[in-house]
Tab-separated table of C-alpha atoms and ligand atoms in Angstrom:
chain	number	residue	atom	x	y	z
Q	14	MET	CA	120.307	98.513	70.486
Q	15	ILE	CA	117.444	100.988	70.092
Q	16	MET	CA	114.334	99.446	68.517
Q	17	ASN	CA	111.214	100.842	66.939
Q	18	LEU	CA	107.856	100.374	68.620
Q	19	PHE	CA	106.978	97.155	66.819
Q	20	GLU	CA	110.454	95.661	67.208
Q	21	LEU	CA	110.382	96.344	70.925
Q	22	THR	CA	106.936	94.738	71.212
Q	23	LYS	CA	108.086	91.626	69.340
Q	24	ASN	CA	111.342	91.388	71.300
Q	25	LEU	CA	109.452	91.504	74.592
Q	26	MET	CA	107.007	88.904	73.272
Q	27	SER	CA	109.773	86.594	72.099
Q	28	ILE	CA	110.967	86.134	75.701
Q	29	PRO	CA	108.573	83.657	77.368
Q	30	SER	CA	107.290	85.002	80.707
Q	31	VAL	CA	104.366	82.917	81.856
Q	32	SER	CA	103.606	83.870	85.482
Q	33	GLY	CA	106.425	82.559	87.688
Q	34	ASP	CA	108.977	82.710	84.872
Q	35	GLU	CA	109.506	86.466	84.430
Q	36	GLU	CA	113.215	86.709	85.242
Q	37	ALA	CA	114.555	86.879	81.683
Q	38	VAL	CA	112.096	89.477	80.432
Q	39	GLY	CA	112.830	91.548	83.554
Q	40	PHE	CA	116.556	91.486	82.782
Q	41	PHE	CA	115.829	92.441	79.172
Q	42	LEU	CA	113.778	95.445	80.281
Q	43	ARG	CA	116.397	96.537	82.804
Q	44	ASP	CA	119.143	96.422	80.174
Q	45	TYR	CA	117.001	98.149	77.555
Q	46	LEU	CA	115.968	101.003	79.856
Q	47	GLU	CA	119.455	101.449	81.337
Q	48	ASN	CA	120.784	101.688	77.830
Q	49	LEU	CA	118.306	104.512	77.169
Q	50	GLY	CA	119.586	106.318	80.272
Q	51	TRP	CA	116.966	105.428	82.871
Q	52	THR	CA	117.785	104.555	86.471
Q	53	VAL	CA	116.473	101.018	86.887
Q	54	GLU	CA	115.812	98.983	90.013
Q	55	LEU	CA	114.926	95.334	90.142
Q	56	GLN	CA	112.669	94.768	93.127
Q	57	ALA	CA	112.908	91.122	94.205
Q	58	VAL	CA	109.516	89.461	94.617
Q	59	SER	CA	110.866	85.916	94.876
Q	60	GLU	CA	114.207	84.257	94.190
Q	61	ASN	CA	113.792	84.521	90.413
Q	62	GLN	CA	111.082	87.151	89.999
Q	63	ASN	CA	111.687	90.885	89.946
Q	64	ASN	CA	109.500	93.913	89.419
Q	65	VAL	CA	111.195	96.458	87.163
Q	66	ILE	CA	111.080	100.060	88.358
Q	67	ALA	CA	112.631	102.842	86.268
Q	68	TYR	CA	112.779	106.592	86.725
Q	69	LEU	CA	114.518	109.772	85.677
Q	70	ASN	CA	114.514	111.703	88.950
Q	71	GLU	CA	114.119	110.685	92.599
Q	72	THR	CA	110.497	111.817	92.999
Q	73	PRO	CA	108.447	110.985	89.915
Q	74	ARG	CA	104.835	112.165	90.245
Q	75	VAL	CA	103.384	109.945	87.504
Q	76	PHE	CA	104.133	106.297	86.837
Q	77	LEU	CA	103.160	104.264	83.810
Q	78	SER	CA	102.719	100.630	84.725
Q	79	THR	CA	101.604	97.193	83.645
Q	80	HIS	CA	102.699	93.576	84.122
Q	81	ILE	CA	105.486	91.538	82.519
Q	82	ASP	CA	103.950	88.087	83.012
Q	83	THR	CA	101.548	86.409	80.596
Q	84	VAL	CA	99.059	83.591	80.740
Q	85	PRO	CA	100.185	80.236	79.274
Q	86	PRO	CA	100.954	78.924	76.752
Q	87	PHE	CA	103.789	80.899	75.176
Q	88	ILE	CA	102.940	81.798	71.563
Q	89	ALA	CA	105.853	83.209	69.555
Q	90	PRO	CA	105.262	86.585	67.891
Q	91	SER	CA	104.395	86.991	64.222
Q	92	GLU	CA	103.072	89.912	62.218
Q	93	ASP	CA	101.521	91.194	59.033
Q	94	ASP	CA	101.065	94.752	57.821
Q	95	GLU	CA	98.277	95.500	60.289
Q	96	LYS	CA	98.791	93.373	63.369
Q	97	ILE	CA	101.258	91.753	65.730
Q	98	TYR	CA	100.101	88.291	66.854
Q	99	GLY	CA	101.151	86.085	69.743
Q	100	ARG	CA	101.210	85.862	73.522
Q	101	GLY	CA	101.491	89.231	75.159
Q	102	ALA	CA	100.686	91.208	71.994
Q	103	CYS	CA	98.029	93.157	73.863
Q	104	ASP	CA	98.333	91.680	77.373
Q	105	ALA	CA	100.637	93.345	78.075
Q	106	LYS	CA	103.924	93.519	76.162
Q	107	GLY	CA	102.643	95.825	73.443
Q	108	ILE	CA	101.537	98.079	76.282
Q	109	ILE	CA	105.020	98.038	77.847
Q	110	ALA	CA	106.501	99.069	74.493
Q	111	ALA	CA	103.950	101.857	73.983
Q	112	GLN	CA	104.586	103.181	77.493
Q	113	ILE	CA	108.347	103.191	77.009
Q	114	PHE	CA	107.934	105.105	73.752
Q	115	ALA	CA	105.579	107.601	75.400
Q	116	ALA	CA	108.020	108.052	78.290
Q	117	GLU	CA	110.928	108.537	75.903
Q	118	ASN	CA	108.965	111.134	73.899
Q	119	LEU	CA	108.151	112.963	77.127
Q	120	ARG	CA	111.775	112.834	78.208
Q	121	GLY	CA	112.684	114.298	74.821
Q	122	GLU	CA	110.409	117.243	75.668
Q	123	GLY	CA	112.137	117.705	79.019
Q	124	VAL	CA	109.575	115.920	81.217
Q	125	THR	CA	111.444	114.008	83.957
Q	126	ASP	CA	108.709	113.583	86.580
Q	127	ILE	CA	107.834	110.144	85.245
Q	128	GLY	CA	108.550	106.550	86.136
Q	129	LEU	CA	107.841	103.052	84.849
Q	130	LEU	CA	106.638	100.157	86.977
Q	131	TYR	CA	106.457	96.621	85.616
Q	132	THR	CA	105.168	93.890	87.898
Q	133	VAL	CA	105.334	90.099	87.957
Q	134	GLU	CA	102.452	87.688	88.500
Q	135	GLU	CA	99.527	89.957	87.678
Q	136	GLU	CA	97.778	87.057	85.993
Q	137	THR	CA	97.754	84.892	89.121
Q	138	SER	CA	98.337	86.335	92.604
Q	139	SER	CA	99.333	89.975	91.992
Q	140	ALA	CA	102.387	89.131	94.141
Q	141	GLY	CA	104.414	91.689	92.181
Q	142	ALA	CA	101.932	94.484	92.785
Q	143	LYS	CA	101.696	93.637	96.486
Q	144	ALA	CA	105.489	93.940	96.767
Q	145	ALA	CA	105.556	97.109	94.658
Q	146	ASN	CA	103.026	98.709	96.958
Q	147	LEU	CA	105.680	98.733	99.704
Q	148	HIS	CA	108.310	100.437	97.526
Q	149	PRO	CA	109.415	103.858	98.847
Q	150	LEU	CA	108.744	105.588	95.511
Q	151	ALA	CA	105.027	104.824	95.893
Q	152	ALA	CA	104.575	107.490	98.545
Q	153	GLN	CA	105.910	110.192	96.194
Q	154	CYS	CA	103.753	109.168	93.280
Q	155	GLU	CA	100.508	111.066	92.614
Q	156	TYR	CA	99.115	109.184	89.609
Q	157	LEU	CA	99.493	105.626	88.395
Q	158	ILE	CA	98.529	105.033	84.771
Q	159	ASN	CA	98.062	101.279	84.586
Q	160	GLY	CA	97.991	99.584	81.202
Q	161	GLU	CA	95.611	96.786	80.258
Q	162	PRO	CA	93.834	96.332	76.930
Q	163	THR	CA	90.941	98.844	77.012
Q	164	ASP	CA	90.813	99.558	73.255
Q	165	ASN	CA	92.649	102.778	74.092
Q	166	ASP	CA	89.650	104.061	76.067
Q	167	LEU	CA	90.120	105.428	79.549
Q	168	ALA	CA	88.584	102.885	81.926
Q	169	ILE	CA	86.991	104.748	84.807
Q	170	GLY	CA	85.796	101.678	86.679
Q	171	SER	CA	86.648	98.006	86.835
Q	172	LYS	CA	84.656	95.223	88.425
Q	173	GLY	CA	86.164	93.293	91.308
Q	174	THR	CA	86.714	89.553	91.434
Q	175	PHE	CA	85.674	87.386	94.355
Q	176	ARG	CA	86.939	83.797	94.093
Q	177	LEU	CA	85.648	81.175	96.453
Q	178	LYS	CA	84.874	77.516	96.943
Q	179	ILE	CA	81.736	75.959	98.301
Q	180	LEU	CA	82.473	72.662	100.061
Q	181	THR	CA	79.963	70.052	101.132
Q	182	GLU	CA	80.354	66.911	103.179
Q	183	GLY	CA	78.244	63.778	103.259
Q	184	LYS	CA	78.663	60.187	104.287
Q	185	ALA	CA	80.032	57.452	102.038
Q	186	ALA	CA	77.926	54.320	101.566
Q	187	HIS	CA	77.288	51.554	99.041
Q	188	SER	CA	75.205	53.014	96.228
Q	189	ALA	CA	72.737	50.136	96.570
Q	190	TYR	CA	71.963	51.336	100.103
Q	191	PRO	CA	71.697	55.113	99.700
Q	192	GLU	CA	69.711	55.431	102.918
Q	193	MET	CA	72.929	54.503	104.767
Q	194	GLY	CA	74.803	57.477	103.353
Q	195	GLU	CA	74.444	61.127	102.496
Q	196	SER	CA	75.443	62.531	99.115
Q	197	ALA	CA	77.766	65.529	99.263
Q	198	LEU	CA	77.269	66.028	95.518
Q	199	GLU	CA	73.487	66.251	95.737
Q	200	LYS	CA	73.837	68.783	98.562
Q	201	LEU	CA	76.245	70.766	96.425
Q	202	LEU	CA	73.940	70.654	93.400
Q	203	ASP	CA	71.070	71.969	95.534
Q	204	ILE	CA	73.217	74.834	96.778
Q	205	LEU	CA	74.425	75.637	93.261
Q	206	GLN	CA	70.861	75.670	91.974
Q	207	ASP	CA	70.056	78.275	94.623
Q	208	VAL	CA	73.162	80.255	93.647
Q	209	ARG	CA	71.949	80.235	90.032
Q	210	ARG	CA	68.509	81.478	91.054
Q	211	ALA	CA	69.827	84.224	93.346
Q	212	ARG	CA	69.469	87.825	92.243
Q	213	PHE	CA	72.715	89.501	93.169
Q	214	PRO	CA	72.737	93.307	93.411
Q	215	ASN	CA	73.783	95.295	90.351
Q	216	ASP	CA	75.272	98.767	90.376
Q	217	ASP	CA	74.408	101.763	88.202
Q	218	PHE	CA	78.052	102.640	87.669
Q	219	PHE	CA	79.702	99.208	87.438
Q	220	GLY	CA	76.824	97.241	85.881
Q	221	GLU	CA	75.813	93.639	86.433
Q	222	THR	CA	77.211	91.263	89.074
Q	223	THR	CA	77.930	87.982	87.292
Q	224	VAL	CA	78.631	84.564	88.786
Q	225	ASN	CA	80.548	81.764	87.110
Q	226	ILE	CA	80.424	78.268	88.545
Q	227	GLY	CA	83.775	77.320	87.054
Q	228	THR	CA	84.558	73.905	88.535
Q	229	ILE	CA	82.756	71.063	90.235
Q	230	GLU	CA	84.611	68.189	91.830
Q	231	GLY	CA	83.602	65.345	94.070
Q	232	GLY	CA	82.777	61.725	94.468
Q	233	VAL	CA	84.966	58.641	94.423
Q	234	ALA	CA	83.225	56.089	92.188
Q	235	LEU	CA	79.929	55.429	90.441
Q	236	ASN	CA	78.837	52.943	93.070
Q	237	VAL	CA	79.738	55.002	96.144
Q	238	ILE	CA	77.596	57.722	97.703
Q	239	PRO	CA	79.929	60.735	97.446
Q	240	PRO	CA	81.306	61.855	100.816
Q	241	ARG	CA	82.793	65.149	99.629
Q	242	ALA	CA	82.219	67.712	96.886
Q	243	GLU	CA	83.254	71.227	96.035
Q	244	ALA	CA	82.563	73.926	93.491
Q	245	GLY	CA	84.833	76.804	92.468
Q	246	ILE	CA	83.079	80.088	91.824
Q	247	ALA	CA	84.203	83.461	90.500
Q	248	VAL	CA	81.954	86.452	91.092
Q	249	ARG	CA	82.578	89.651	89.109
Q	250	LEU	CA	81.814	92.225	91.764
Q	251	THR	CA	79.962	95.483	91.215
Q	252	THR	CA	79.323	96.089	94.921
Q	253	PRO	CA	81.545	95.438	97.952
Q	254	ARG	CA	82.357	91.788	98.530
Q	255	ALA	CA	80.734	91.819	101.977
Q	256	ASN	CA	77.225	92.047	100.426
Q	257	ILE	CA	77.813	89.115	98.140
Q	258	GLU	CA	79.520	87.005	100.762
Q	259	ALA	CA	76.594	87.559	103.141
Q	260	MET	CA	74.153	86.491	100.411
Q	261	LEU	CA	76.177	83.361	99.695
Q	262	GLU	CA	76.350	82.506	103.409
Q	263	GLU	CA	72.583	82.867	103.518
Q	264	ILE	CA	72.203	80.518	100.542
Q	265	VAL	CA	74.636	77.881	101.803
Q	266	LYS	CA	73.420	78.029	105.411
Q	267	THR	CA	74.506	74.843	107.219
Q	268	ARG	CA	74.501	72.736	104.059
Q	269	GLY	CA	78.170	73.409	103.364
Q	270	LYS	CA	80.915	75.914	103.941
Q	271	ILE	CA	82.475	78.744	101.995
Q	272	GLU	CA	86.225	79.024	101.572
Q	273	VAL	CA	87.405	82.402	100.269
Q	274	LEU	CA	90.283	82.089	97.777
Q	275	SER	CA	90.879	85.733	96.884
Q	276	CYS	CA	89.101	88.994	96.425
Q	277	SER	CA	89.656	92.318	94.770
Q	278	GLU	CA	86.986	94.946	95.278
Q	279	PRO	CA	85.555	96.978	92.386
Q	280	VAL	CA	87.564	100.168	91.824
Q	281	LYS	CA	86.775	103.580	90.437
Q	282	MET	CA	89.534	105.268	88.523
Q	283	LEU	CA	90.253	108.853	87.641
Q	284	ALA	CA	88.258	110.314	84.769
Q	285	VAL	CA	90.104	112.812	82.573
Q	286	GLU	CA	88.451	115.089	80.048
Q	287	GLY	CA	89.202	114.534	76.400
Q	288	PHE	CA	89.432	110.731	76.570
Q	289	ASN	CA	86.770	108.150	75.690
Q	290	GLN	CA	85.575	106.680	78.970
Q	291	LYS	CA	84.073	103.351	79.918
Q	292	THR	CA	83.903	100.718	82.661
Q	293	VAL	CA	85.530	97.321	82.212
Q	294	ARG	CA	84.699	93.926	83.636
Q	295	PHE	CA	88.192	92.573	84.244
Q	296	THR	CA	90.445	93.164	87.228
Q	297	THR	CA	93.987	94.491	87.236
Q	298	ASP	CA	96.866	95.080	89.644
Q	299	ILE	CA	95.309	98.417	90.629
Q	300	PRO	CA	93.547	97.193	93.825
Q	301	TYR	CA	96.986	96.151	95.129
Q	302	LEU	CA	98.762	99.382	94.193
Q	303	THR	CA	96.880	101.617	96.608
Q	304	ASN	CA	99.989	103.535	97.731
Q	305	TRP	CA	100.802	104.771	94.221
Q	306	GLY	CA	98.376	107.674	94.057
Q	307	GLN	CA	95.232	107.943	91.988
Q	308	PRO	CA	94.833	105.108	89.492
Q	309	LEU	CA	94.006	105.431	85.804
Q	310	LEU	CA	93.625	102.612	83.301
Q	311	LEU	CA	94.234	102.702	79.558
Q	312	GLY	CA	95.851	100.495	76.979
Q	313	PRO	CA	95.831	99.404	73.331
Q	314	GLY	CA	94.217	96.155	72.237
Q	315	SER	CA	91.115	94.251	73.186
Q	316	ILE	CA	90.561	92.217	76.343
Q	317	LEU	CA	88.432	89.900	74.195
Q	318	VAL	CA	91.526	88.494	72.454
Q	319	ALA	CA	93.781	88.576	75.514
Q	320	HIS	CA	94.289	85.107	77.023
Q	321	THR	CA	93.256	83.458	73.712
Q	322	LYS	CA	95.343	81.631	71.120
Q	323	ASP	CA	94.472	84.430	68.672
Q	324	GLU	CA	95.863	87.271	70.786
Q	325	PHE	CA	96.907	90.251	68.673
Q	326	VAL	CA	97.280	93.998	68.733
Q	327	LEU	CA	96.730	96.422	65.872
Q	328	LYS	CA	99.920	98.262	65.029
Q	329	LYS	CA	98.019	101.499	64.628
Q	330	ASP	CA	96.554	101.050	68.140
Q	331	LEU	CA	100.069	100.736	69.553
Q	332	GLU	CA	101.025	103.976	67.817
Q	333	THR	CA	97.882	105.706	69.063
Q	334	ALA	CA	98.602	104.522	72.610
Q	335	VAL	CA	102.018	106.199	72.589
Q	336	GLY	CA	100.337	109.550	71.985
Q	337	LEU	CA	97.546	108.893	74.477
Q	338	TYR	CA	99.928	107.944	77.282
Q	339	ALA	CA	102.071	111.014	76.648
Q	340	SER	CA	99.132	113.407	76.586
Q	341	LEU	CA	97.598	111.797	79.672
Q	342	VAL	CA	100.871	112.257	81.594
Q	343	LYS	CA	101.076	115.896	80.531
Q	344	LYS	CA	97.480	116.597	81.610
Q	345	LEU	CA	98.138	115.033	85.013
Q	346	LEU	CA	101.395	116.912	85.550
Q	347	ASN	CA	99.777	120.263	84.753
H	415	ZN	ZN1	96.905	92.011	81.612
């Protein structure tokens, strides 16, 4: 069954696909695209997770891509005259629908040098993108237009994300005899105070480096000197991670240790004339799709409502995105 843009968006949204549970929406996309006449591959990422890769010829030069997973919880789609509401409206099922419509319009004009790449687990580990990066079609591809909600502006830079833990150790003791112990929590609080005071380097292009102390855990009971503590920190990178990691090492010194959880470096993307340009603060699959040619980033909707219970996308933004994706592809192919 062929759907209109809004129907396709809502149908994709109505299939829950919180990270780790993308199998059904992947099958839906495969069937939908095959029905339109695309060659579709499911690339296994785990036993029940598949990236969806579709193309019209064997050597597409431009791919449109985004992710098929969402953050929790599932929120069923609803709509009014202006907007579609619910999980995935803008991040990123509306984007998938807009890209498919753009690709279909291009195909209608005889353009066949295009492909579609839809990954799993963007919201957590980028496991889908890491697997996709090894796909043989990557080597042939010259441009990857990734979709994330950028308000339909062309994002020419995105900050990186450096996730880490700071762990401290002390010595447990009865709280009435603190001199017999050593508080891991007080050590951690001292370190965190220094982290808060630190002036991390900013960048003219990417903007401000920001640090979020997201979690603090530690201690065993009110009357025990805490033997262990840890804090979880996310740094939005505007310079290479190495700089920031060195600064953090210098702050922590021997008071604790740093455990790196994950890192994606800041990335610059291709600027194209005729599109509104800006930098964005969030990260995408792009750092893991390095084999897919030059990256670009554009999509309908606002990152400020993504991941919230009020997620929505304006219907007119979805329609605009169809035209923007198609004209971007044509510019890149010429
Ligand atoms: Zn997203």
